Coordinates of C-alpha atoms in Angstrom, one line a residue:
Chain A
M526 CA 29.7 -11.0 8.9
R527 CA 26.6 -11.9 6.9
I528 CA 24.4 -14.5 8.2
G529 CA 22.3 -16.6 5.9
T530 CA 21.8 -15.8 2.3
K531 CA 20.5 -12.6 0.9
R532 CA 18.4 -13.1 -2.2
K533 CA 17.4 -10.5 -4.8
F534 CA 13.8 -9.5 -5.1
G535 CA 14.7 -5.9 -6.2
L536 CA 13.3 -3.6 -8.7
A537 CA 16.1 -4.2 -11.2
H538 CA 15.3 -7.9 -11.2
L539 CA 11.6 -7.1 -11.8
L540 CA 12.3 -4.7 -14.6
F541 CA 14.7 -7.0 -16.3
K542 CA 12.3 -9.9 -16.1
G543 CA 9.5 -7.8 -17.4
I544 CA 11.4 -6.5 -20.4
S545 CA 13.2 -9.7 -21.3
Q546 CA 10.0 -11.8 -21.3
E547 CA 8.3 -10.0 -24.2
A548 CA 9.6 -9.8 -27.7
L549 CA 8.1 -6.2 -28.0
G550 CA 10.1 -5.2 -25.0
K551 CA 13.4 -6.4 -26.6
I552 CA 12.5 -4.5 -29.8
G553 CA 11.9 -1.4 -27.7
I554 CA 15.3 -1.8 -25.9
A555 CA 17.0 -2.3 -29.3
I556 CA 15.6 0.9 -30.7
I557 CA 16.5 2.8 -27.6
I558 CA 20.1 1.5 -27.9
L559 CA 20.2 2.4 -31.5
F560 CA 19.3 6.0 -30.8
G561 CA 21.6 6.0 -27.8
V562 CA 24.5 5.2 -30.1
M563 CA 23.3 7.9 -32.6
A564 CA 23.4 10.4 -29.7
L565 CA 26.9 9.4 -28.7
V566 CA 28.1 9.5 -32.3
S567 CA 26.8 13.1 -32.8
P568 CA 30.0 15.0 -31.5
F569 CA 32.3 12.8 -33.7
V570 CA 30.5 13.6 -36.8
I571 CA 30.4 17.3 -36.0
N572 CA 34.2 17.1 -35.3
I573 CA 35.0 15.9 -38.8
D574 CA 34.7 19.5 -39.8
P575 CA 32.7 21.8 -37.7
D576 CA 32.5 24.4 -40.4
V577 CA 30.6 22.0 -42.5
Y578 CA 28.9 19.5 -40.2
D579 CA 27.8 21.6 -37.3
P580 CA 24.0 21.1 -37.2
L581 CA 23.3 24.8 -36.9
I582 CA 26.1 26.9 -38.3
G583 CA 28.0 24.4 -40.4
V584 CA 27.3 25.2 -44.1
D585 CA 28.7 23.3 -47.0
P586 CA 30.3 26.1 -49.1
L587 CA 29.5 24.4 -52.3
I588 CA 25.8 24.0 -51.7
F589 CA 23.2 26.8 -51.9
S590 CA 19.8 25.0 -51.7
S591 CA 18.5 21.7 -50.4
Q592 CA 20.3 18.8 -52.0
G593 CA 19.6 15.0 -51.9
P594 CA 21.9 12.3 -50.4
T595 CA 25.5 12.4 -51.6
L596 CA 28.7 10.8 -50.2
T597 CA 29.6 13.8 -48.2
H598 CA 26.1 14.3 -47.0
P599 CA 24.5 10.8 -46.6
L600 CA 21.0 12.3 -45.8
G601 CA 21.4 15.4 -47.9
T602 CA 21.3 19.0 -46.8
D603 CA 18.7 21.5 -45.9
H604 CA 18.0 24.8 -47.8
L605 CA 21.1 26.5 -46.3
G606 CA 23.5 23.6 -47.0
R607 CA 23.5 22.2 -43.5
D608 CA 24.0 18.5 -43.1
V609 CA 20.7 16.7 -42.3
L610 CA 22.4 13.5 -40.8
S611 CA 24.3 15.8 -38.4
Q612 CA 21.1 17.5 -37.3
L613 CA 19.4 14.2 -36.8
L614 CA 22.1 12.9 -34.6
K615 CA 22.1 16.0 -32.6
G616 CA 18.3 15.8 -32.4
S617 CA 18.8 12.4 -31.0
Q618 CA 20.7 13.8 -28.0
I619 CA 18.1 16.5 -27.5
A620 CA 15.3 13.8 -27.5
F621 CA 17.0 11.8 -24.8
L622 CA 17.8 14.9 -22.8
V623 CA 14.2 16.1 -23.0
G624 CA 12.6 12.6 -22.7
I625 CA 14.6 11.3 -19.7
T626 CA 14.7 14.7 -17.8
V627 CA 11.0 15.4 -18.2
G628 CA 10.0 11.7 -17.6
L629 CA 12.0 11.7 -14.3
M630 CA 10.7 15.1 -13.2
A631 CA 7.1 14.3 -13.9
T632 CA 7.2 10.9 -12.2
L633 CA 9.0 12.3 -9.2
I634 CA 6.6 15.1 -8.7
G635 CA 3.6 12.8 -9.6
T636 CA 4.7 10.1 -7.2
A637 CA 5.3 12.5 -4.4
I638 CA 2.0 14.2 -4.9
G639 CA 0.2 10.8 -5.3
L640 CA 1.8 9.4 -2.1
I641 CA 1.0 12.5 0.0
S642 CA -2.5 12.7 -1.4
G643 CA -3.4 9.1 -1.0
Y644 CA -1.7 8.7 2.4
F645 CA -3.0 11.9 4.3
R646 CA -6.4 12.1 2.5
G647 CA -8.8 14.7 3.7
A648 CA -8.1 18.4 2.9
T649 CA -4.6 17.7 1.6
D650 CA -5.9 15.2 -0.8
S651 CA -8.8 17.5 -2.0
L652 CA -6.5 20.4 -2.6
L653 CA -3.8 18.3 -4.6
M654 CA -6.4 16.5 -6.5
R655 CA -8.3 19.7 -7.6
I656 CA -4.9 21.1 -8.9
T657 CA -4.4 17.9 -10.7
D658 CA -7.9 18.0 -12.2
I659 CA -7.3 21.6 -13.3
I660 CA -4.1 20.6 -15.2
L661 CA -5.7 17.5 -16.6
S662 CA -8.8 19.3 -17.8
I663 CA -7.0 22.0 -19.8
P664 CA -5.8 20.7 -23.2
S665 CA -2.1 20.3 -22.7
L666 CA -0.7 21.8 -26.0
P667 CA -2.5 25.2 -25.9
L668 CA -1.6 25.4 -22.2
L669 CA 2.0 24.7 -23.0
I670 CA 2.0 27.3 -25.8
M671 CA 0.5 29.9 -23.5
I672 CA 3.1 29.2 -20.8
L673 CA 6.0 29.2 -23.4
C674 CA 4.8 32.5 -24.7
V675 CA 5.5 34.1 -21.3
F676 CA 9.2 33.5 -21.8
E677 CA 11.3 35.9 -23.8
H678 CA 14.0 33.3 -24.6
R679 CA 12.7 29.8 -24.9
G680 CA 15.8 27.7 -24.3
I681 CA 15.6 23.9 -24.3
W682 CA 15.7 24.0 -20.4
V683 CA 12.7 26.2 -20.2
I684 CA 10.8 23.7 -22.3
V685 CA 12.1 20.8 -20.2
M686 CA 10.9 22.7 -17.0
V687 CA 7.5 23.5 -18.4
L688 CA 6.9 20.0 -19.6
G689 CA 8.2 18.4 -16.3
L690 CA 6.0 20.7 -14.2
T691 CA 2.9 20.0 -16.1
G692 CA 3.3 16.4 -17.1
W693 CA 2.7 14.7 -13.7
P694 CA -1.1 14.7 -13.2
I695 CA -1.8 11.1 -14.6
T696 CA 1.0 9.6 -12.5
A697 CA -0.2 11.4 -9.4
R698 CA -3.7 10.0 -9.9
V699 CA -2.5 6.4 -10.4
I700 CA 0.0 6.5 -7.5
R701 CA -2.7 8.1 -5.3
S702 CA -5.2 5.3 -6.0
Q703 CA -2.5 2.7 -5.4
T704 CA -1.5 4.5 -2.1
L705 CA -5.2 4.5 -1.0
S706 CA -5.3 0.8 -1.2
L707 CA -1.8 0.2 0.3
R708 CA -2.4 2.4 3.4
E709 CA -5.2 0.1 4.6
R710 CA -3.1 -3.1 4.2
P711 CA -2.2 -4.9 7.4
F712 CA 1.5 -4.5 7.0
V713 CA 0.9 -0.7 7.1
Q714 CA -1.2 -1.2 10.2
S715 CA 1.4 -3.3 11.7
A716 CA 4.0 -0.5 11.2
R717 CA 1.6 2.0 12.8
V718 CA 1.1 -0.4 15.9
S719 CA 4.9 -0.4 16.2
G720 CA 4.8 3.4 16.4
A721 CA 6.1 4.2 12.9
S722 CA 5.7 7.9 11.9
D723 CA 3.7 8.9 8.9
W724 CA 6.8 9.7 6.9
R725 CA 8.4 6.3 7.8
I726 CA 5.3 4.4 6.7
I727 CA 5.2 6.4 3.4
L728 CA 8.9 6.0 2.6
I729 CA 9.6 2.5 3.8
H730 CA 6.2 0.7 3.4
I731 CA 4.3 2.4 0.8
A732 CA 6.9 3.9 -1.7
P733 CA 8.7 0.7 -2.4
N734 CA 5.5 -1.0 -3.3
V735 CA 4.4 1.7 -5.7
L736 CA 7.9 2.0 -7.3
P737 CA 7.4 -0.5 -10.2
L738 CA 4.2 1.3 -11.1
T739 CA 6.2 4.6 -11.0
F740 CA 8.7 3.1 -13.3
L741 CA 6.0 2.1 -15.8
Y742 CA 4.6 5.6 -15.8
M743 CA 8.0 7.0 -16.3
T744 CA 8.3 5.2 -19.7
I745 CA 4.9 6.7 -20.6
G746 CA 6.1 10.1 -19.4
V747 CA 9.2 9.9 -21.7
T748 CA 7.0 9.1 -24.6
Y749 CA 4.8 12.1 -23.8
A750 CA 7.8 14.4 -23.6
I751 CA 9.3 13.3 -26.9
L752 CA 6.1 13.7 -28.8
T753 CA 5.1 17.0 -27.1
E754 CA 8.6 18.5 -27.6
A755 CA 8.5 17.5 -31.3
G756 CA 5.0 18.9 -31.6
L757 CA 6.1 22.3 -30.0
G758 CA 9.1 22.3 -32.3
F759 CA 7.0 21.8 -35.3
L760 CA 4.8 24.6 -34.3
G761 CA 7.7 26.8 -33.8
F762 CA 7.7 27.1 -30.0
S763 CA 10.7 25.1 -29.3
D764 CA 14.3 26.3 -28.9
P765 CA 15.4 27.7 -32.4
T766 CA 19.0 27.4 -31.5
I767 CA 19.0 23.6 -31.3
S768 CA 18.3 21.2 -34.1
S769 CA 15.7 19.1 -32.4
W770 CA 13.7 16.8 -34.5
G771 CA 10.6 18.9 -34.1
M772 CA 12.6 22.0 -35.3
M773 CA 14.0 20.0 -38.3
L774 CA 10.4 19.3 -39.4
Q775 CA 9.5 22.9 -38.8
W776 CA 12.4 24.1 -41.0
C777 CA 11.4 21.6 -43.7
F778 CA 7.9 22.7 -43.6
S779 CA 8.3 26.5 -43.4
T780 CA 10.8 26.5 -46.3
G781 CA 8.3 24.6 -48.5
H782 CA 10.2 21.4 -48.8
T783 CA 7.6 19.1 -47.1
F784 CA 7.0 16.5 -49.9
K785 CA 9.7 17.7 -52.2
A786 CA 12.7 16.7 -50.0
L787 CA 11.7 13.4 -48.5
Y788 CA 15.4 12.8 -47.4
W789 CA 15.0 15.9 -45.2
M790 CA 11.4 15.2 -43.9
I791 CA 11.4 11.4 -43.3
P792 CA 14.4 10.9 -40.9
P793 CA 13.2 13.3 -38.1
G794 CA 9.6 12.2 -38.5
L795 CA 10.5 8.5 -38.4
S796 CA 13.0 9.1 -35.5
I797 CA 10.2 10.8 -33.4
S798 CA 7.8 8.0 -34.0
L799 CA 10.3 5.2 -33.4
L800 CA 11.9 6.6 -30.1
A801 CA 8.4 7.3 -28.7
L802 CA 7.3 3.8 -29.7
S803 CA 10.3 2.2 -28.2
F804 CA 9.7 3.7 -24.7
Y805 CA 6.0 2.8 -25.0
L806 CA 7.0 -0.8 -25.9
V807 CA 9.2 -1.0 -22.9
G808 CA 6.3 0.2 -20.7
Y809 CA 4.0 -2.2 -22.4
S810 CA 6.1 -5.2 -21.6
L811 CA 6.9 -4.0 -18.1
E812 CA 3.2 -3.7 -17.4
R813 CA 2.6 -7.5 -17.5
E814 CA 5.1 -8.0 -14.7
I815 CA 3.9 -5.0 -12.7
N816 CA 0.1 -4.9 -13.1
P817 CA -1.2 -7.9 -11.1
R818 CA -4.3 -8.1 -13.2
L819 CA -2.3 -9.0 -16.3
R820 CA -0.2 -11.6 -14.8
E821 CA -1.2 -15.0 -15.9
P822 CA -2.9 -17.1 -13.2
Chain B
M619 CA -8.1 -11.9 40.8
S620 CA -5.0 -10.5 39.5
D621 CA -4.4 -6.9 38.4
V622 CA -6.4 -5.4 35.5
I623 CA -4.1 -4.4 32.7
V624 CA -6.6 -2.9 30.1
K625 CA -9.9 -1.4 31.1
T626 CA -12.4 0.2 28.8
T627 CA -15.3 2.3 29.9
N628 CA -18.4 2.8 27.7
L629 CA -16.2 2.3 24.7
T630 CA -18.2 3.2 21.5
K631 CA -17.3 3.4 17.8
N632 CA -19.6 4.5 15.2
F633 CA -18.6 4.5 11.6
P634 CA -20.1 7.2 9.5
A635 CA -22.1 5.8 6.6
K636 CA -21.8 7.9 3.5
K637 CA -24.1 7.5 0.6
G638 CA -24.7 8.9 -2.9
I639 CA -22.3 10.6 -5.4
F640 CA -21.7 13.5 -3.0
R641 CA -20.8 11.2 -0.1
R642 CA -23.3 12.9 2.2
S643 CA -23.2 11.6 5.7
N644 CA -26.2 9.5 6.2
G645 CA -26.3 8.2 9.8
C646 CA -23.7 5.8 11.0
I647 CA -23.0 2.1 11.7
Y648 CA -22.9 1.3 15.4
A649 CA -20.0 -1.0 15.3
V650 CA -19.1 -1.2 19.0
H651 CA -21.6 0.2 21.5
D652 CA -21.0 0.9 25.3
V653 CA -18.4 -1.9 25.8
N654 CA -16.9 -2.3 29.3
L655 CA -14.0 -4.7 29.5
E656 CA -11.6 -5.5 32.3
I657 CA -8.7 -7.5 31.0
P658 CA -6.7 -9.2 33.8
E659 CA -3.0 -9.3 33.6
G660 CA -1.4 -12.6 32.6
K661 CA -4.7 -14.1 31.3
I662 CA -5.9 -14.8 27.8
F663 CA -9.1 -13.0 27.1
G664 CA -11.2 -14.4 24.4
L665 CA -13.5 -12.3 22.2
V666 CA -15.8 -14.4 20.1
G667 CA -18.7 -13.6 17.8
E668 CA -19.8 -13.8 14.1
S669 CA -18.5 -11.5 11.4
G670 CA -19.5 -7.9 11.9
S671 CA -20.0 -8.3 15.7
G672 CA -17.3 -5.7 16.4
K673 CA -14.5 -8.0 17.6
T674 CA -11.9 -6.6 15.3
T675 CA -13.1 -3.0 15.9
I676 CA -12.4 -3.6 19.6
G677 CA -8.9 -4.9 18.8
N678 CA -8.2 -2.0 16.6
L679 CA -9.4 0.5 19.2
L680 CA -7.2 -1.1 21.9
V681 CA -4.1 -0.7 19.9
R682 CA -5.3 2.8 18.8
L683 CA -5.4 2.0 15.1
I684 CA -8.7 3.8 15.2
E685 CA -10.0 6.4 17.6
P686 CA -13.2 5.6 19.5
T687 CA -16.3 7.8 19.1
C688 CA -16.5 8.0 22.9
G689 CA -15.6 6.1 26.0
R690 CA -12.3 5.6 27.7
I691 CA -9.4 3.1 27.5
Q692 CA -6.9 2.6 30.3
L693 CA -3.7 0.8 30.2
N694 CA -2.3 0.0 33.7
G695 CA -4.6 2.7 35.1
Q696 CA -3.3 5.3 32.5
D697 CA -5.7 6.8 30.0
I698 CA -4.3 6.1 26.6
L699 CA -6.6 8.3 24.5
D700 CA -5.1 11.6 25.4
L701 CA -1.4 10.8 25.3
K702 CA 1.0 13.3 24.1
K703 CA 3.1 12.5 21.1
S704 CA 6.2 11.8 23.3
E705 CA 4.1 9.4 25.4
E706 CA 2.5 7.6 22.6
I707 CA 5.8 5.9 21.7
H708 CA 5.9 4.3 25.2
F709 CA 2.4 3.1 24.8
R710 CA 3.3 1.6 21.4
R711 CA 6.0 -0.3 23.2
K712 CA 3.6 -2.0 25.6
V713 CA 1.0 -3.0 23.2
Q714 CA 1.4 -5.0 20.0
M715 CA -0.9 -6.7 17.6
I716 CA -0.8 -10.0 15.6
F717 CA -2.8 -9.8 12.5
Q718 CA -5.1 -12.3 10.9
D719 CA -3.6 -12.7 7.5
P720 CA 0.1 -13.4 7.5
Y721 CA 0.2 -13.0 3.7
E722 CA -0.8 -9.4 4.1
S723 CA 0.7 -8.3 7.4
L724 CA 4.4 -8.5 6.2
N725 CA 5.7 -6.0 3.8
P726 CA 6.5 -8.0 0.6
R727 CA 9.6 -5.7 -0.1
L728 CA 11.2 -6.1 3.2
T729 CA 13.4 -9.0 4.5
V730 CA 12.6 -10.8 7.6
Y731 CA 15.5 -9.0 9.2
E732 CA 14.0 -5.6 8.2
T733 CA 10.5 -6.5 9.2
V734 CA 11.4 -7.9 12.7
A735 CA 13.9 -5.1 13.4
E736 CA 11.5 -2.3 12.6
P737 CA 9.9 -2.0 16.1
L738 CA 13.5 -1.9 17.6
I739 CA 14.6 0.8 15.2
I740 CA 11.6 2.9 15.9
Q741 CA 11.4 2.4 19.7
E742 CA 15.1 2.5 20.5
K743 CA 16.2 4.7 17.7
R744 CA 18.7 2.1 16.6
S745 CA 20.3 1.8 13.3
M746 CA 19.5 -0.9 10.7
H747 CA 22.6 -2.9 11.4
G748 CA 23.8 -4.7 14.5
N749 CA 20.5 -6.1 15.8
E750 CA 21.3 -9.7 15.0
K751 CA 21.5 -10.8 18.6
E752 CA 18.0 -9.7 19.5
L753 CA 16.7 -10.8 16.2
L754 CA 18.1 -14.3 16.4
Y755 CA 16.6 -14.7 19.9
A756 CA 13.2 -13.5 18.8
L757 CA 13.1 -15.7 15.8
E758 CA 14.1 -18.6 17.8
S759 CA 11.5 -17.9 20.4
A760 CA 8.9 -17.8 17.6
G761 CA 9.9 -21.3 16.6
L762 CA 11.9 -20.4 13.4
T763 CA 14.9 -22.6 13.7
P764 CA 17.7 -22.2 12.8
P765 CA 17.0 -18.5 13.0
Q766 CA 19.9 -17.4 10.9
D767 CA 18.5 -19.1 7.8
F768 CA 15.5 -16.8 7.9
L769 CA 17.1 -13.4 8.4
Y770 CA 17.5 -12.4 4.8
R771 CA 14.5 -14.1 3.2
Y772 CA 11.6 -12.3 1.8
P773 CA 8.0 -13.1 2.8
H774 CA 7.3 -14.8 -0.5
E775 CA 10.0 -17.4 0.3
L776 CA 8.2 -18.4 3.5
S777 CA 5.1 -20.6 4.2
G778 CA 2.0 -19.2 5.9
G779 CA 3.0 -20.6 9.2
Q780 CA 6.4 -19.4 9.0
R781 CA 5.1 -15.9 8.1
Q782 CA 2.9 -15.9 11.0
R783 CA 5.9 -16.8 13.3
V784 CA 7.8 -13.9 11.8
A785 CA 4.8 -11.6 12.7
I786 CA 4.9 -12.9 16.2
A787 CA 8.6 -12.4 16.5
R788 CA 8.1 -8.8 15.3
A789 CA 5.4 -8.3 17.9
L790 CA 7.5 -9.7 20.7
I791 CA 10.9 -8.2 19.9
I792 CA 10.1 -5.0 22.0
R793 CA 8.8 -7.1 24.9
P794 CA 5.2 -5.8 25.0
K795 CA 2.9 -6.4 28.0
F796 CA -0.3 -6.7 26.1
V797 CA -0.9 -8.4 22.7
V798 CA -4.0 -8.2 20.6
A799 CA -4.2 -11.4 18.4
D800 CA -6.9 -10.8 15.8
E801 CA -7.8 -14.3 14.5
P802 CA -4.1 -15.3 14.3
V803 CA -4.6 -18.8 13.0
S804 CA -7.8 -18.5 10.9
M805 CA -5.8 -18.1 7.7
L806 CA -3.5 -21.0 8.5
D807 CA -3.7 -24.6 7.4
V808 CA -5.4 -26.7 10.0
S809 CA -2.3 -28.9 10.4
I810 CA -0.2 -26.0 11.7
R811 CA -2.8 -24.1 13.8
V812 CA -2.1 -26.1 17.0
S813 CA 1.6 -25.5 16.8
V814 CA 1.0 -21.8 16.4
L815 CA -1.4 -21.8 19.3
N816 CA 0.9 -23.7 21.4
L817 CA 3.7 -21.3 20.6
M818 CA 1.4 -18.4 21.7
L819 CA 0.8 -20.2 25.0
E820 CA 4.4 -20.9 25.5
L821 CA 5.4 -17.2 24.8
K822 CA 2.7 -16.0 27.1
D823 CA 4.5 -17.7 30.1
N824 CA 8.0 -16.9 28.9
F825 CA 7.4 -13.2 28.2
G826 CA 4.7 -12.6 30.8
L827 CA 2.1 -11.6 28.2
T828 CA -1.6 -10.8 28.4
Y829 CA -3.6 -11.7 25.2
L830 CA -6.8 -10.3 23.8
F831 CA -7.6 -13.3 21.6
I832 CA -10.1 -12.5 18.9
T833 CA -11.7 -15.5 17.1
H834 CA -14.9 -16.8 15.6
D835 CA -14.0 -20.4 16.4
L836 CA -15.2 -21.5 19.7
S837 CA -13.1 -24.7 19.9
I838 CA -10.0 -22.5 19.6
A839 CA -11.3 -20.1 22.1
R840 CA -11.9 -22.9 24.5
Y841 CA -8.3 -24.2 23.9
M842 CA -6.7 -20.9 24.4
C843 CA -8.8 -18.6 26.7
D844 CA -9.2 -18.2 30.4
W845 CA -12.1 -15.7 30.0
L846 CA -14.6 -15.5 27.1
I847 CA -16.6 -12.6 25.9
V848 CA -19.4 -13.2 23.4
M849 CA -20.2 -10.3 21.2
Y850 CA -23.2 -9.7 19.0
Q851 CA -23.6 -6.7 16.7
G852 CA -21.4 -4.4 18.7
K853 CA -22.7 -5.4 22.2
I854 CA -21.4 -7.8 24.7
V855 CA -24.0 -10.4 25.4
E856 CA -22.3 -12.8 27.6
S857 CA -18.9 -13.1 29.6
G858 CA -17.4 -15.3 32.0
N859 CA -15.0 -18.1 32.7
T860 CA -14.4 -20.0 29.4
E861 CA -15.5 -23.4 30.8
E862 CA -18.5 -21.8 32.5
V863 CA -19.6 -20.1 29.3
I864 CA -19.3 -23.0 27.1
Q865 CA -20.7 -25.6 29.5
H866 CA -23.6 -23.4 30.7
P867 CA -24.4 -20.9 28.0
L868 CA -27.1 -18.5 29.1
H869 CA -27.7 -16.2 26.2
P870 CA -29.7 -17.6 23.3
Y871 CA -27.1 -16.3 20.9
T872 CA -24.3 -18.1 22.8
R873 CA -26.4 -21.3 22.8
A874 CA -26.9 -21.1 19.0
L875 CA -23.1 -20.5 18.5
I876 CA -22.1 -23.5 20.6
S877 CA -24.7 -25.7 19.0
A878 CA -23.1 -24.8 15.6
V879 CA -19.7 -26.3 16.6
P880 CA -19.4 -29.7 14.9
I881 CA -18.8 -32.7 17.1
P882 CA -16.3 -35.1 15.6
D883 CA -18.5 -38.2 16.2
P884 CA -21.1 -39.2 13.6
M885 CA -23.2 -41.0 16.2
V886 CA -23.7 -38.0 18.4
K887 CA -26.8 -35.9 17.5
R888 CA -27.1 -32.6 19.0
R889 CA -30.1 -30.3 18.6
R890 CA -29.0 -27.4 16.3
V891 CA -30.4 -24.1 17.2
E892 CA -31.6 -22.7 13.9
L893 CA -31.7 -18.9 13.7
S894 CA -34.0 -17.0 11.4
E895 CA -32.4 -14.8 8.7
A896 CA -33.9 -11.6 10.3
M897 CA -31.2 -9.1 11.3
E898 CA -31.3 -6.0 13.4
D899 CA -30.3 -2.9 11.4
T900 CA -26.9 -1.8 12.9
S901 CA -27.4 1.7 11.7
K902 CA -29.9 2.2 14.4
P903 CA -28.7 2.8 18.0
P904 CA -29.4 -0.3 20.1
L905 CA -32.6 0.7 21.9
R906 CA -34.0 -2.7 22.0
C907 CA -32.1 -6.1 22.2
R908 CA -29.9 -6.5 19.2
F909 CA -30.8 -10.2 19.1
Y910 CA -34.5 -9.6 19.1
P911 CA -35.4 -10.5 15.5
K912 CA -33.6 -13.9 15.7
C913 CA -34.4 -14.8 19.3
E914 CA -36.5 -18.0 20.1
T915 CA -37.3 -17.0 23.5
R916 CA -38.1 -13.3 23.0
S917 CA -40.8 -11.6 25.1
P918 CA -42.4 -8.1 24.8
I919 CA -40.0 -6.5 27.1
C920 CA -37.1 -7.4 24.7
E921 CA -38.5 -5.0 22.2
R922 CA -38.9 -2.1 24.6
E923 CA -35.5 -1.9 26.3
Y924 CA -32.0 -3.1 26.0
P925 CA -31.3 -5.7 28.7
E926 CA -29.0 -5.0 31.6
F927 CA -25.8 -6.8 32.0
N928 CA -26.4 -9.0 35.0
D929 CA -24.2 -11.3 37.1
K930 CA -25.7 -14.7 37.3
G931 CA -23.1 -16.0 39.7
H932 CA -19.6 -17.4 39.4
A933 CA -18.6 -14.1 37.6
H934 CA -20.8 -15.1 34.6
F935 CA -22.5 -12.1 33.2
V936 CA -25.3 -12.0 30.5
A937 CA -27.3 -9.4 28.9
C938 CA -30.7 -11.0 28.3
H939 CA -34.2 -10.4 29.7
G940 CA -35.1 -14.0 29.5
V941 CA -32.4 -15.4 31.7

């Protein structure tokens, strides 16, 4: 039996309110949905005729060089006769895969390190924050390239792992500072007086109060992951067996088609910018609801 | 006199003062110095003093939110400072705290149910569900009626007075013996203060509690407390029966405090004791009387040594050379 009424004051409500209040947030969500649909459509396009439309091995037998848009290839083909639209749709899948996984990984690690560092302080804090400083102070792209060069076979999962394991420092710093302030709040002291253990205080009293901020940093983490993966792809350090947007730009560039085949260059470039922008917009509109300093008085 | 429930011996807390970009330790602040308390069971023990006098520090020390620099604290004759982990949970059961700001002392993301049930869950290793009986009783005792209306509300749906009642219900649900109330009504509207104070008096009798009541408001202290301790800059300057201290203040600081309480009658004129702005530096150990720079009746001996704490009859103690 439930006594009284239970009202919602949950994270979902907060996120929904934050996004729906700002026009920019709605635009961001719309773009994300658009790319989401593209990712879902990708297998159907390939299945029309895998010999022709597979983004990597499907080659149109009638085409021997890069060609502009036609009815059979709405965005044209690359230099081998592979369909650009099919590559773009597959790239959308990869972008979501990399973006969401890296975003989740980086925020999970960052939040855990921030909570532990801010709550326990002392030597634990010093150690964790110096590691954070080291990762923060090395320029990330050269670091990533160096780490990736260690791997013989650079599959997309290697890239996801490397990005996820190096993308957490900013989240850790922000969550740590929030934890430092929360741990001195009377409701935490009240829990301590009741005999709550350190882990209970962290998980029940502090973590739920940093969760909105965690979510905000996740949107930024997703943006970071999409842009960095594209950057690595363009430089030729991403997985060559997958047509990610960065790889598409790399193929376009390395075969000398950069400004000669705009139908090939613009779609992946624009997609990278738009998807990164859309997560950024979502984060931007969430921040007004989450960051108390931006809330209207 | 009844049994002593809490006893402190030479309780001292120094906060290290760190300065500069390298956070070098640079002396310390003597927040509480050499405090001896004996809190009798079943009484309300008042602790008054201005901001920074160490009242809250003593409260935090007694519930072990902070550890003292030196000195001993005993609860029912048992030393609480070197408890083992397994014993600490029993100590937490006997001692609870009510905080000053009910807007800050409840977790905004927990419902009233979750907040009030937490001590039960921790102390009795219960699960989250099935505690309705105890909860409804505690909420009702704390004056939240009908209690079932409050169970699933969040703090932001409650008024300040209701929040403080939830905090009180939380403190009482595990039937503590000793409750530290740190300015429990100072953040509440004047109109609801008395009802919360009366609730605390009622609960004291119903639950057999002992309070350490920390306040800066002498009229509230007079309304609530059986015994009064006046603190100034980390030292006890005067202690005794509440009426005795308020009617016959002996220490010049107590006299100044009492003269600052407004009288609600425009025709009555009372001589205000005006204190100088001069302040003793609390980063130095108290070698001379802490009140020396402000004192009207100071004499050369006050600068040389810290006054002894002397019984002036009727269990009224004061630390002043001039009395």
